[in-house]
Structure formats: C-alpha cells, structure tokens
PDB file of C-alpha atoms and ligand atoms in Angstrom:
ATOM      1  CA  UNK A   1       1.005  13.924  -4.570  1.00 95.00           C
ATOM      2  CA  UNK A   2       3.093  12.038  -1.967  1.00 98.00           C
ATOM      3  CA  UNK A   3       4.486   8.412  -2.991  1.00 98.00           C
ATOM      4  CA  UNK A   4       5.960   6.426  -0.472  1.00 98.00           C
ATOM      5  CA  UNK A   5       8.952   4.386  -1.530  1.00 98.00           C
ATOM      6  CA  UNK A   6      10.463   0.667   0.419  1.00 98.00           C
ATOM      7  CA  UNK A   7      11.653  -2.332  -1.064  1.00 98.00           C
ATOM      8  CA  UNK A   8      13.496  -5.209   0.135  1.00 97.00           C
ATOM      9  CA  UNK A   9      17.150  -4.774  -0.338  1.00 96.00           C
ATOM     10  CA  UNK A  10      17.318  -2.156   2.378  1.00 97.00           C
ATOM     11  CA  UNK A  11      16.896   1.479   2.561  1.00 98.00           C
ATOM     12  CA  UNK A  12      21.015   2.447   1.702  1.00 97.00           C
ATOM     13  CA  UNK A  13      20.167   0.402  -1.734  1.00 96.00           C
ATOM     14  CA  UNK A  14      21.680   2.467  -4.522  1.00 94.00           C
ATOM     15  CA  UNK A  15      18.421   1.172  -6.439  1.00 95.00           C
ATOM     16  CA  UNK A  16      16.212   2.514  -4.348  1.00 97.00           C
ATOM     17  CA  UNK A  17      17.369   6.267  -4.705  1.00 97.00           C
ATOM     18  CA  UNK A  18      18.060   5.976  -8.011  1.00 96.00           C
ATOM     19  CA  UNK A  19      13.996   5.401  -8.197  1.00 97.00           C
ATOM     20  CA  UNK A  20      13.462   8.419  -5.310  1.00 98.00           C
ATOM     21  CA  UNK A  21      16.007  10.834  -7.585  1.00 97.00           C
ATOM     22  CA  UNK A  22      13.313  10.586 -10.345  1.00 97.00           C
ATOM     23  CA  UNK A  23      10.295  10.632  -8.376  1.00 98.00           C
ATOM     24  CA  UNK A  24      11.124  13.503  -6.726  1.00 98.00           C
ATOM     25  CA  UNK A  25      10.819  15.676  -9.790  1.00 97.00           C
ATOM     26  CA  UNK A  26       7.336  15.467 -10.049  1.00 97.00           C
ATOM     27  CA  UNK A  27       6.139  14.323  -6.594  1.00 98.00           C
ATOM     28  CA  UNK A  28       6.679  14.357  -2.788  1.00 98.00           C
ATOM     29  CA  UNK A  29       8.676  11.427  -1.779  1.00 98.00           C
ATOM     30  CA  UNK A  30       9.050   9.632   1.689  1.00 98.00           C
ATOM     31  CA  UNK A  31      10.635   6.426   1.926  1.00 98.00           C
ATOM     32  CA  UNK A  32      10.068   3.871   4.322  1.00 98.00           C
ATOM     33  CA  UNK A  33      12.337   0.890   4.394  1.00 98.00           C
ATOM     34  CA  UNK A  34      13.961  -2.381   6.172  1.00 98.00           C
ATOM     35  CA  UNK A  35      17.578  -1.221   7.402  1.00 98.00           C
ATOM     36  CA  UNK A  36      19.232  -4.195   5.862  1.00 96.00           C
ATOM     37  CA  UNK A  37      18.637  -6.385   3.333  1.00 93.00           C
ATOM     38  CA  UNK A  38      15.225  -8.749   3.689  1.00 90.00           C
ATOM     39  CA  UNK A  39      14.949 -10.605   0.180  1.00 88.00           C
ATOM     40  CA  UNK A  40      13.073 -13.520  -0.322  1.00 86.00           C
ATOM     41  CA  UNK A  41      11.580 -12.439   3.192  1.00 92.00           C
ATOM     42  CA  UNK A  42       8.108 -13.209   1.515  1.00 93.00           C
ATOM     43  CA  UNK A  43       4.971 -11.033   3.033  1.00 94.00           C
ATOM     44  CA  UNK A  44       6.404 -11.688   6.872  1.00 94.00           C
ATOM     45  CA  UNK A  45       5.117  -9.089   8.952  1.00 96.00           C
ATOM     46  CA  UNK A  46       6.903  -9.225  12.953  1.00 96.00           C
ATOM     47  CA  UNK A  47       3.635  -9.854  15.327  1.00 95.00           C
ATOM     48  CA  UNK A  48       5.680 -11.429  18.179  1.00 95.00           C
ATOM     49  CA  UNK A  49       8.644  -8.718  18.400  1.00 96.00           C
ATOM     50  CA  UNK A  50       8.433  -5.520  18.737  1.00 97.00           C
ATOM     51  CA  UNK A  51       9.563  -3.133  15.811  1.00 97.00           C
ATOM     52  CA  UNK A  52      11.889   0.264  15.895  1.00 98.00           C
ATOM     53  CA  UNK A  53      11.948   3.160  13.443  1.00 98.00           C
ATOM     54  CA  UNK A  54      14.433   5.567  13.070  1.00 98.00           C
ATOM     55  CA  UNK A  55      14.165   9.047  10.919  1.00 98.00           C
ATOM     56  CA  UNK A  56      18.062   9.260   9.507  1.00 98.00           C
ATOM     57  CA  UNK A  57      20.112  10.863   6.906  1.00 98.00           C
ATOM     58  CA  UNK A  58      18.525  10.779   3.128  1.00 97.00           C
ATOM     59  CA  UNK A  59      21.092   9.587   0.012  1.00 96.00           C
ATOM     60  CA  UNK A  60      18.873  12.505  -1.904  1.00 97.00           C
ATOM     61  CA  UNK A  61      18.564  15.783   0.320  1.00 96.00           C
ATOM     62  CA  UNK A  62      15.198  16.564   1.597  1.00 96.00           C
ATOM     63  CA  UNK A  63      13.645  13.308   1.556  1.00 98.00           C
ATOM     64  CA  UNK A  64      11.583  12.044   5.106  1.00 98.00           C
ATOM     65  CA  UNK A  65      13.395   8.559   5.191  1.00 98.00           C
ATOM     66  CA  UNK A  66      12.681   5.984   7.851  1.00 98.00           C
ATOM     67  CA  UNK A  67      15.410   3.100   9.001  1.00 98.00           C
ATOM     68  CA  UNK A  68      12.876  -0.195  10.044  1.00 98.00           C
ATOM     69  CA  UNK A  69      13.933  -2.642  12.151  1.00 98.00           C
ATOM     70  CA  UNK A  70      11.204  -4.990  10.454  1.00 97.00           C
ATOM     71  CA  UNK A  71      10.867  -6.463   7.226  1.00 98.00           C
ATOM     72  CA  UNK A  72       9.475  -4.603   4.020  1.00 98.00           C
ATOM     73  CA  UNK A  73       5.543  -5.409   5.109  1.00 98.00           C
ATOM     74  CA  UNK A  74       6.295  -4.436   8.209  1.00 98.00           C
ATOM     75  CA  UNK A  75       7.697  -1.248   6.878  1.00 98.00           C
ATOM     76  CA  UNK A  76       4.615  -0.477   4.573  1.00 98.00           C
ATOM     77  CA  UNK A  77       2.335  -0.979   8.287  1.00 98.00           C
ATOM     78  CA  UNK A  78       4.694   1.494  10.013  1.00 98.00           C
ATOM     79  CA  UNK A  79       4.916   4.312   7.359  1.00 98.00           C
ATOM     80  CA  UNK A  80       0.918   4.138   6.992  1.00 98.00           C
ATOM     81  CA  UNK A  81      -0.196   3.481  10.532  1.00 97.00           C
ATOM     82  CA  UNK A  82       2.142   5.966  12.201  1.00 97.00           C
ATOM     83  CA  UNK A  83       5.208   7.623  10.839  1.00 98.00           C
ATOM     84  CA  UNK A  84       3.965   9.400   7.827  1.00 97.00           C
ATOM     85  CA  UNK A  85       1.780  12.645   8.604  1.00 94.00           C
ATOM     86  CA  UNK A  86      -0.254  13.133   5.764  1.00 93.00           C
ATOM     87  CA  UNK A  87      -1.906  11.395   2.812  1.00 95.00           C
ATOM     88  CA  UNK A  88       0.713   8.521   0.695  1.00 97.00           C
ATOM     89  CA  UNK A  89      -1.208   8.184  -2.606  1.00 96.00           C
ATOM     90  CA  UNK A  90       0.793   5.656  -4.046  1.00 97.00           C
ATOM     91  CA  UNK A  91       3.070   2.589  -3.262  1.00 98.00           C
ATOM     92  CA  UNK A  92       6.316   1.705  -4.907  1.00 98.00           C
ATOM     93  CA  UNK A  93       8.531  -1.480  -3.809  1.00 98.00           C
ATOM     94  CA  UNK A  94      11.983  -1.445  -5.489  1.00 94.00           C
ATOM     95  CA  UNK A  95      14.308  -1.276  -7.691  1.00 97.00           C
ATOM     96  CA  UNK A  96      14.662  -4.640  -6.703  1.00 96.00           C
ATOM     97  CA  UNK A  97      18.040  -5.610  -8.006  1.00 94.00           C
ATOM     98  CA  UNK A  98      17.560  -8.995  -9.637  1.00 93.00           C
ATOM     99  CA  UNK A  99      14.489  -9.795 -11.105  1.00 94.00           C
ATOM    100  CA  UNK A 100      11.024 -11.222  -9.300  1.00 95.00           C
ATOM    101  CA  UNK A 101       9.567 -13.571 -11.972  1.00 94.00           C
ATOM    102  CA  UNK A 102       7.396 -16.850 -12.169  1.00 93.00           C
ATOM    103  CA  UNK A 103       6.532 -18.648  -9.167  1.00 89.00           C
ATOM    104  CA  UNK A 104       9.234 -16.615  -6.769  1.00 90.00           C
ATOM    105  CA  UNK A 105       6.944 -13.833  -7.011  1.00 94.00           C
ATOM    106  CA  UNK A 106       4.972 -15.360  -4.266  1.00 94.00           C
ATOM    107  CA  UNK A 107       8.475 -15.153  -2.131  1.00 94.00           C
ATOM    108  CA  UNK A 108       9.655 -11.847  -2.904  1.00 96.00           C
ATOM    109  CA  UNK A 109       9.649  -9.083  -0.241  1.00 97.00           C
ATOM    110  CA  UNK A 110       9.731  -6.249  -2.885  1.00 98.00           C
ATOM    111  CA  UNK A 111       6.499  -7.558  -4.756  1.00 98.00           C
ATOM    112  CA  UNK A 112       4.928  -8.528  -0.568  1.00 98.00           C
ATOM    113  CA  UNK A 113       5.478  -4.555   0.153  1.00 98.00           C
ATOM    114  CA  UNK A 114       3.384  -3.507  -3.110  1.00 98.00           C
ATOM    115  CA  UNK A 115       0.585  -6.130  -2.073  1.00 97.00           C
ATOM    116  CA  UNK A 116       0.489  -4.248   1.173  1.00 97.00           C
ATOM    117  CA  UNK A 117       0.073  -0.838  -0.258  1.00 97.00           C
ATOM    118  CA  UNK A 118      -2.522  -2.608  -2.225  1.00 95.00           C
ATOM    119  CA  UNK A 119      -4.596  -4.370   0.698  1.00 94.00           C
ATOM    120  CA  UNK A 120      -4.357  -0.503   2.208  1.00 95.00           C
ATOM    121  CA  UNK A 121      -6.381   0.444  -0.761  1.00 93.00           C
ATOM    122  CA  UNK A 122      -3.163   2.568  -3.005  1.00 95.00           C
ATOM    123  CA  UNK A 123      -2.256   1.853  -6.327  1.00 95.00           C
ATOM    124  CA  UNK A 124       0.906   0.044  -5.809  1.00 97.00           C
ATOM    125  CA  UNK A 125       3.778  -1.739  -8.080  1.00 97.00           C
ATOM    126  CA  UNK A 126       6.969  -3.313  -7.332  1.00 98.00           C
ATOM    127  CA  UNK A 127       9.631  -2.815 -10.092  1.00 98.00           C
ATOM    128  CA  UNK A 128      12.472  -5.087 -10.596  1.00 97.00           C
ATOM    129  CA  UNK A 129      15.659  -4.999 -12.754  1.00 95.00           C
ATOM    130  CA  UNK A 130      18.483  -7.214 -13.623  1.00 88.00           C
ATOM    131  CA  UNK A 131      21.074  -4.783 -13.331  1.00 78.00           C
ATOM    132  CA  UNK A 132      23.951  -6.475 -12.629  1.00 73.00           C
ATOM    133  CA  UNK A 133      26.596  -3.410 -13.425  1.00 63.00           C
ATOM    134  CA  UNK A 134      23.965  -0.778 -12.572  1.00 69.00           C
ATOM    135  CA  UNK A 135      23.947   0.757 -15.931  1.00 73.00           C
ATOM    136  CA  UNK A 136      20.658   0.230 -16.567  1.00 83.00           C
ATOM    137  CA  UNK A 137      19.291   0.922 -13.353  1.00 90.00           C
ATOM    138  CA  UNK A 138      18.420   4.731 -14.565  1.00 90.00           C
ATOM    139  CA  UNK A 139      15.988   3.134 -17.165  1.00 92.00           C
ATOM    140  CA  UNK A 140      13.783   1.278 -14.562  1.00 94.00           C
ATOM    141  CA  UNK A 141      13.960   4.118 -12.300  1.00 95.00           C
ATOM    142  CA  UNK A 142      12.368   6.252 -15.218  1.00 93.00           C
ATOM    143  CA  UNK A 143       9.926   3.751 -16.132  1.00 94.00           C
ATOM    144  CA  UNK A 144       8.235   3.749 -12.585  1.00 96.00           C
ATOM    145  CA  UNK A 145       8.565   7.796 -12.777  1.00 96.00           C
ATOM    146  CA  UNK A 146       6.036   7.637 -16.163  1.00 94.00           C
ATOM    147  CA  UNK A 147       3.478   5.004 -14.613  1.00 94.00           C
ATOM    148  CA  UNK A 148       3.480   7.017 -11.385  1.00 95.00           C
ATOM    149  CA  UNK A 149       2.391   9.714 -13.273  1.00 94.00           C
ATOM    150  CA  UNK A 150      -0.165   8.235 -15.400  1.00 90.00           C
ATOM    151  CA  UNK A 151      -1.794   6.601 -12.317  1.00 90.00           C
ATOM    152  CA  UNK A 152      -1.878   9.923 -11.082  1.00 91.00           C
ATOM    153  CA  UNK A 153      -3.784  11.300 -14.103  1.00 89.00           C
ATOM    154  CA  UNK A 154      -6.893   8.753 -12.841  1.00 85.00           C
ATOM    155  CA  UNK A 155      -9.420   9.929 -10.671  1.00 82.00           C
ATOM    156  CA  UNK A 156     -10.543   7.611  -8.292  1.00 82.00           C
ATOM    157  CA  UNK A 157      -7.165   6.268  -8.660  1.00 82.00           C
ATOM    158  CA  UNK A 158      -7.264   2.725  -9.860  1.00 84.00           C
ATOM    159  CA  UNK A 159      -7.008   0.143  -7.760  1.00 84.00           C
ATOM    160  CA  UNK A 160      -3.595  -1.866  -8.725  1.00 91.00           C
ATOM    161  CA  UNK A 161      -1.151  -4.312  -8.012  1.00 94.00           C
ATOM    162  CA  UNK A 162       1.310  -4.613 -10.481  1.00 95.00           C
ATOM    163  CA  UNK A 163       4.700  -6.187 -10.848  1.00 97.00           C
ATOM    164  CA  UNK A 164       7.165  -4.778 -13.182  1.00 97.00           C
ATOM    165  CA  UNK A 165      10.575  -6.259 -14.540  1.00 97.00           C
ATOM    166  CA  UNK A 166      13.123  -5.083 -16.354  1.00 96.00           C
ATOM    167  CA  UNK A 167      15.771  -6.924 -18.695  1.00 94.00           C
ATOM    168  CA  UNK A 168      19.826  -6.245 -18.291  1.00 90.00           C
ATOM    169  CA  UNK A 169      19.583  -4.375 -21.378  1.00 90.00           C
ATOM    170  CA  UNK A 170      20.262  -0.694 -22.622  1.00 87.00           C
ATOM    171  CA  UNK A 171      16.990   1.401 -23.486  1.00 85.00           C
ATOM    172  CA  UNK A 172      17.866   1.039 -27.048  1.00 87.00           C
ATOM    173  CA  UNK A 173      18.088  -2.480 -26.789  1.00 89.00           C
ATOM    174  CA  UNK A 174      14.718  -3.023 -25.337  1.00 91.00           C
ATOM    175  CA  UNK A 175      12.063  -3.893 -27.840  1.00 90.00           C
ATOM    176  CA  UNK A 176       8.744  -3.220 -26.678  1.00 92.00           C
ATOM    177  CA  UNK A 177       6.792  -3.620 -22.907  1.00 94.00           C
ATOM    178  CA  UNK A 178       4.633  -6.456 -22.659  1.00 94.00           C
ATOM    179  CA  UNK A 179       1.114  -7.067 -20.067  1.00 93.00           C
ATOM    180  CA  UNK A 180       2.311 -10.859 -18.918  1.00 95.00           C
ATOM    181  CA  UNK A 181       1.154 -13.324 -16.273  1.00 95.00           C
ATOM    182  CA  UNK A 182       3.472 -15.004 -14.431  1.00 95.00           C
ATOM    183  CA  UNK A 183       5.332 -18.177 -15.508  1.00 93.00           C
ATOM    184  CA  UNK A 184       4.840 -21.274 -13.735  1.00 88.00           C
ATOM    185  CA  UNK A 185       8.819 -21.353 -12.664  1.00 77.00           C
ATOM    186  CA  UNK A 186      10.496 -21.905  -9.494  1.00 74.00           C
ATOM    187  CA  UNK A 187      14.237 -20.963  -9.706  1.00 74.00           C
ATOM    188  CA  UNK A 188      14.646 -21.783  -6.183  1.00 73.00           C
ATOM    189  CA  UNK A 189      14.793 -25.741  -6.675  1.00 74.00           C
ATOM    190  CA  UNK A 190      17.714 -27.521  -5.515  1.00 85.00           C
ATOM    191  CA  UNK A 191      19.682 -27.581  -1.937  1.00 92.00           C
ATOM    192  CA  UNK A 192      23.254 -27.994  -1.893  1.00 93.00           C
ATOM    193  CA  UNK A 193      24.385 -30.184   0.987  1.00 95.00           C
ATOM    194  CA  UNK A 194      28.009 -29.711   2.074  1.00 96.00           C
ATOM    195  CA  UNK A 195      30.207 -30.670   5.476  1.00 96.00           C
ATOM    196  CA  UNK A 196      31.565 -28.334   7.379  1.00 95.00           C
ATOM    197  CA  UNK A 197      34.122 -30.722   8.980  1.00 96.00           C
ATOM    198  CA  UNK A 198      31.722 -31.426  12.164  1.00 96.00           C
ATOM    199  CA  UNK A 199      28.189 -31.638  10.502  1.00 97.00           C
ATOM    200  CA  UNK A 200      26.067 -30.888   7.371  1.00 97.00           C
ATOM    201  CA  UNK A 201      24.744 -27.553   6.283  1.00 97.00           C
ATOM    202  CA  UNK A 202      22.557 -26.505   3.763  1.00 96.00           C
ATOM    203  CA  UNK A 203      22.156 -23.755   0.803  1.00 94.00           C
ATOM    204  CA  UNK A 204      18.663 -23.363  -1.242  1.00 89.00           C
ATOM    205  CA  UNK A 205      20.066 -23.055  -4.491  1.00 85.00           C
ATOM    206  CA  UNK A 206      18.677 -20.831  -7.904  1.00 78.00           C
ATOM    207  CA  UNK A 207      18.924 -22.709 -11.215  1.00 76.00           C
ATOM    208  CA  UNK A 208      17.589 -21.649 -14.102  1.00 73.00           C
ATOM    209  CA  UNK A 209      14.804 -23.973 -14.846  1.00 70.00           C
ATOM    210  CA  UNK A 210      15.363 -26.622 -17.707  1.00 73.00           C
ATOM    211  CA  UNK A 211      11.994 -25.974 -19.749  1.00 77.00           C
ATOM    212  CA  UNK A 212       9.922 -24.512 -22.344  1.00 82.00           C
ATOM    213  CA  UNK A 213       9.525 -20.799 -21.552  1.00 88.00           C
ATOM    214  CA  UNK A 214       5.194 -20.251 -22.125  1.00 90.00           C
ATOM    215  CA  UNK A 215       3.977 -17.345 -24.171  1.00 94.00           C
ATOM    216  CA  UNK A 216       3.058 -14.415 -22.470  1.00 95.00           C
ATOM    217  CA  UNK A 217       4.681 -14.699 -19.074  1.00 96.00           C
ATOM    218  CA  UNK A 218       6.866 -12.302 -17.512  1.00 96.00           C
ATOM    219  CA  UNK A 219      10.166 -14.748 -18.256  1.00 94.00           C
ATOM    220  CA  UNK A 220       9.195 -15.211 -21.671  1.00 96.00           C
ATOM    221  CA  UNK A 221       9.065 -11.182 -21.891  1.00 96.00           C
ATOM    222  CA  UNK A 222      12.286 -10.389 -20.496  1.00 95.00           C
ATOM    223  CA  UNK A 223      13.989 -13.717 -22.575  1.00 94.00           C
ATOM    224  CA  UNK A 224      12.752 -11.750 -25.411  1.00 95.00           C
ATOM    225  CA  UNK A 225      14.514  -8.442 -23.764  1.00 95.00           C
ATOM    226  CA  UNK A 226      10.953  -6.656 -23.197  1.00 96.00           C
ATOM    227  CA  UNK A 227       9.890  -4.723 -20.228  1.00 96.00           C
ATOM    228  CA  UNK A 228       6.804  -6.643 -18.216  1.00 97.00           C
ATOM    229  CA  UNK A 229       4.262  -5.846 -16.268  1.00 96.00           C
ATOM    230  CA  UNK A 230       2.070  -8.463 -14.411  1.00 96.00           C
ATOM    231  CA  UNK A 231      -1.508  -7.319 -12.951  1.00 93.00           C
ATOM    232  CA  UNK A 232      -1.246  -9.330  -9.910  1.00 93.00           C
ATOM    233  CA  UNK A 233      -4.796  -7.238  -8.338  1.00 81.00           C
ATOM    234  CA  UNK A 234      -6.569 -10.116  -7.509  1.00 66.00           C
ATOM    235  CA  UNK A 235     -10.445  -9.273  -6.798  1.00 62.00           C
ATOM    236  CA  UNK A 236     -13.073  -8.939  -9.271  1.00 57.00           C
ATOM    237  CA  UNK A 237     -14.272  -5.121  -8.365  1.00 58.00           C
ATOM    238  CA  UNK A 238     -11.160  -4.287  -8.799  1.00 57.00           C
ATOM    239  CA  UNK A 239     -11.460  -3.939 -12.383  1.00 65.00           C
ATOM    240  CA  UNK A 240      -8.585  -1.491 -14.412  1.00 70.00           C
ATOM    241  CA  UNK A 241     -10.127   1.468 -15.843  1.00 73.00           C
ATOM    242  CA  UNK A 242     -10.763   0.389 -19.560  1.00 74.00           C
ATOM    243  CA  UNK A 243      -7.769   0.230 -21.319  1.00 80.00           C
ATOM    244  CA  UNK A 244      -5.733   0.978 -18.819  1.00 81.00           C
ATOM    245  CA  UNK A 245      -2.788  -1.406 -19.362  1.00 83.00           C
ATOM    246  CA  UNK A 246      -2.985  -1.450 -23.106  1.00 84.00           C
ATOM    247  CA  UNK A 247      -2.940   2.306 -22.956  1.00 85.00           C
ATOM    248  CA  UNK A 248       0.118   1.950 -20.559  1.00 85.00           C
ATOM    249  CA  UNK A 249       2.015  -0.213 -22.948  1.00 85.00           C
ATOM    250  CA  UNK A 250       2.045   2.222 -25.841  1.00 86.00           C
ATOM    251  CA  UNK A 251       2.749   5.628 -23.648  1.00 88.00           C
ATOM    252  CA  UNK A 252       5.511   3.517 -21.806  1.00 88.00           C
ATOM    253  CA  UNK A 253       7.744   2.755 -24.629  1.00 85.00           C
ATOM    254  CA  UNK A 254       6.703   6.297 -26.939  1.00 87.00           C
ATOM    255  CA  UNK A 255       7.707   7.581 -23.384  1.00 87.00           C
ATOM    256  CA  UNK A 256      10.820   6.174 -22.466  1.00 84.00           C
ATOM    257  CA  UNK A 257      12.257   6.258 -26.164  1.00 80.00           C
ATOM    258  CA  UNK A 258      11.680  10.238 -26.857  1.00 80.00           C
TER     259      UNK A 258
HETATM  260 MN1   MN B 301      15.813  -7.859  -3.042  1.00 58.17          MN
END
C-alpha cells in the first residue's frame, strides 16, 4: 500500500510528519505538499501560472517528499499526474493544526486536498486537530494510522471523503468519536478596519459564533470533547460499504484506548 500525504500548512509542518512517522509503520508513504503555508487557500488550483516541484530532504528518513510551488490541490494534481511512479491508494490532507469545522470547511485547503484525492477516485480524509501545545498531536496522528488501515481491509476500496477533527484534549480525556455533519457556522465573520497612518487596511477576523451549537455536528462533537468524522462524499453511488462508519466508530475508540 502507498498513501500519499499533503495538507495545507506546508510540507516542513511538524503535523504533517508526525502523521507520516505513524503511517510509515504499516505503509509506503510519499508526501506531496505546498512549500509554505496555504490555509484557507480553499480548492484553488494555479491554471494561469506555471507550477515547480522539487524532490528535497524528508523530516522522517526514507520518505519520497515533494516541495510545490502551488497550493495543496495543486499538489494532489502534481503527485498523481506526474511525480509519483506507481499506484497512491489513499489520500490524507493534514494534521491540519487548528480545526476545519462548520461552514469553513468549504474554505479549508486541508479538507480541498482530500476532495481532490476523492474526485481522482481514492479514499481520502483530511484530519484536523486543535493542538495548540502539540501534545496531542500524536493522538490524531494515530487515529488516521487505524482508519488507513481499516480502509485498507476493503476491497474495492470504498469510495470516501471524510473530514476528521480532533479536540485539544489528552486521549484519556476524549469520550467517544462521533459520525457528524457539519454545523451551519462561519467563524470567519467580522473585518477589522484599522489606519495605517496614510490609508485603511483590512483583517477578516475569526469569532467564535454567538449561538446554539445543533446536535450532531462536528462543533457540537468536539464542544463535547469527542473525536468527529464528517462523510462529506457527496454522490449517491457512492454509497459506504454497510456499516462502515458505525463499524469505524466502535474500532476507533476500542483502538486508540488499548
Ligand atoms: Mn492549515
């Protein structure tokens, strides 16, 4: 099995090999990603520019890594189009520090990448974690190491889109992993004007939303300090193998807390 790993923060995240240390047990691993940081970047993907890859140093020895000039799609076209030799049988995106919930899903360049594995036809995920201090980084990094594998176990592997948070929490502290949809939140929803001293500028600022968190989204799940996981696989025929993500639920945790 070979599992190519990008994501959005750029490929000399700490996040990212944290993810590629534990993937790597189990699995070839090339990674493929922007060479600085591209979040919020959405699903760009450069038509009018041309793009430049280059094969450098990996954090983890022995891994093919690729430097993109490009944005985290962009990356995703490159690694499957041309760079990579060989098969990729799966697509992760992350770990995205700071978490990709509600609405600014539809913004994220870690969650764009997965959707581009996806429209390639490879069960992808993106996998996000709100870890400020890096402590709990280890635990996200394991939890996309056990759905890698049981995707793996599938054949045809299914066809899947998913987008995976974690809470700031230690694994002890997390209480269970929860199949969400994603809230109908915006954090991105103020700009800050300011003066310079000659003319205005701008900042879009994040606030945390003054509402009612709904039941069963992904910010009601990590508010409640669960893991979640949000099918975002949009087409009809691309139904889950039955009980696929109830099944996923229960192996997760038993999983992660042995
Ligand atoms: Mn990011």
């Amino acid at each position: 099995m070979k599992i190519l790993v990008t994501n959005d923060d750029g490929v000399h995240s700490q996040a990212l090999w944290a993810l590629v240390k534990e993937l790597k047990n189990f699995s070839r691993v090339v990674v493929v990603a922007p060479d600085r940081e591209q979040s919020a970047i959405g699903t760009a993907v450069t038509l009018r520019h041309i793009l430049r890859a280059k094969q450098i140093e990996p954090v983890v020895a022995g891994i093919e890594t690729y430097s993109i000039e490009g944005t985290p799609s962009d990356s995703i076209f490159l690694a499957l189009g041309k760079l990579v030799k060989g098969k990729i049988d799966m697509v992760i995106s992350g770990i995205n520090q700071g978490l990709n919930l509600g609405e600014d899903t539809h913004i994220s360049g870690t969650v764009a990448a997965a959707l581009q594995g996806y429209l390639h036809g490879l069960p992808s995920f993106a996998i996000s974690a709100d870890c400020k201090n890096g402590q709990n980084m280890s635990t996200a990094a394991r939890v996309a190491a056990i759905l890698a594998k049981k995707i793996a176990t599938y054949t045809p592997r299914p066809k899947i889109f998913l987008n995976i948070n974690l809470p700031d929490l230690p694994l002890s502290k997390i209480g269970g992993v929860r199949i969400t949809r994603l809230d109908s939140e915006s954090h991105i929803n103020s700009v800050d004007e300011r003066h310079d001293g000659r003319q205005k500028y701008y900042w879009l600022v994040r606030q945390k939303a003054d509402k009612t968190t709904e039941a069963e989204t992904d910010v009601w799940a990590i508010e409640r300090g669960d893991i979640s996981i949000t099918p975002l696989q949009y087409h009809q025929d691309n139904k889950l193998p039955e009980n696929f993500l109830d099944s996923l639920c229960s192996e997760l945790l038993q999983e992660l807390k042995k």
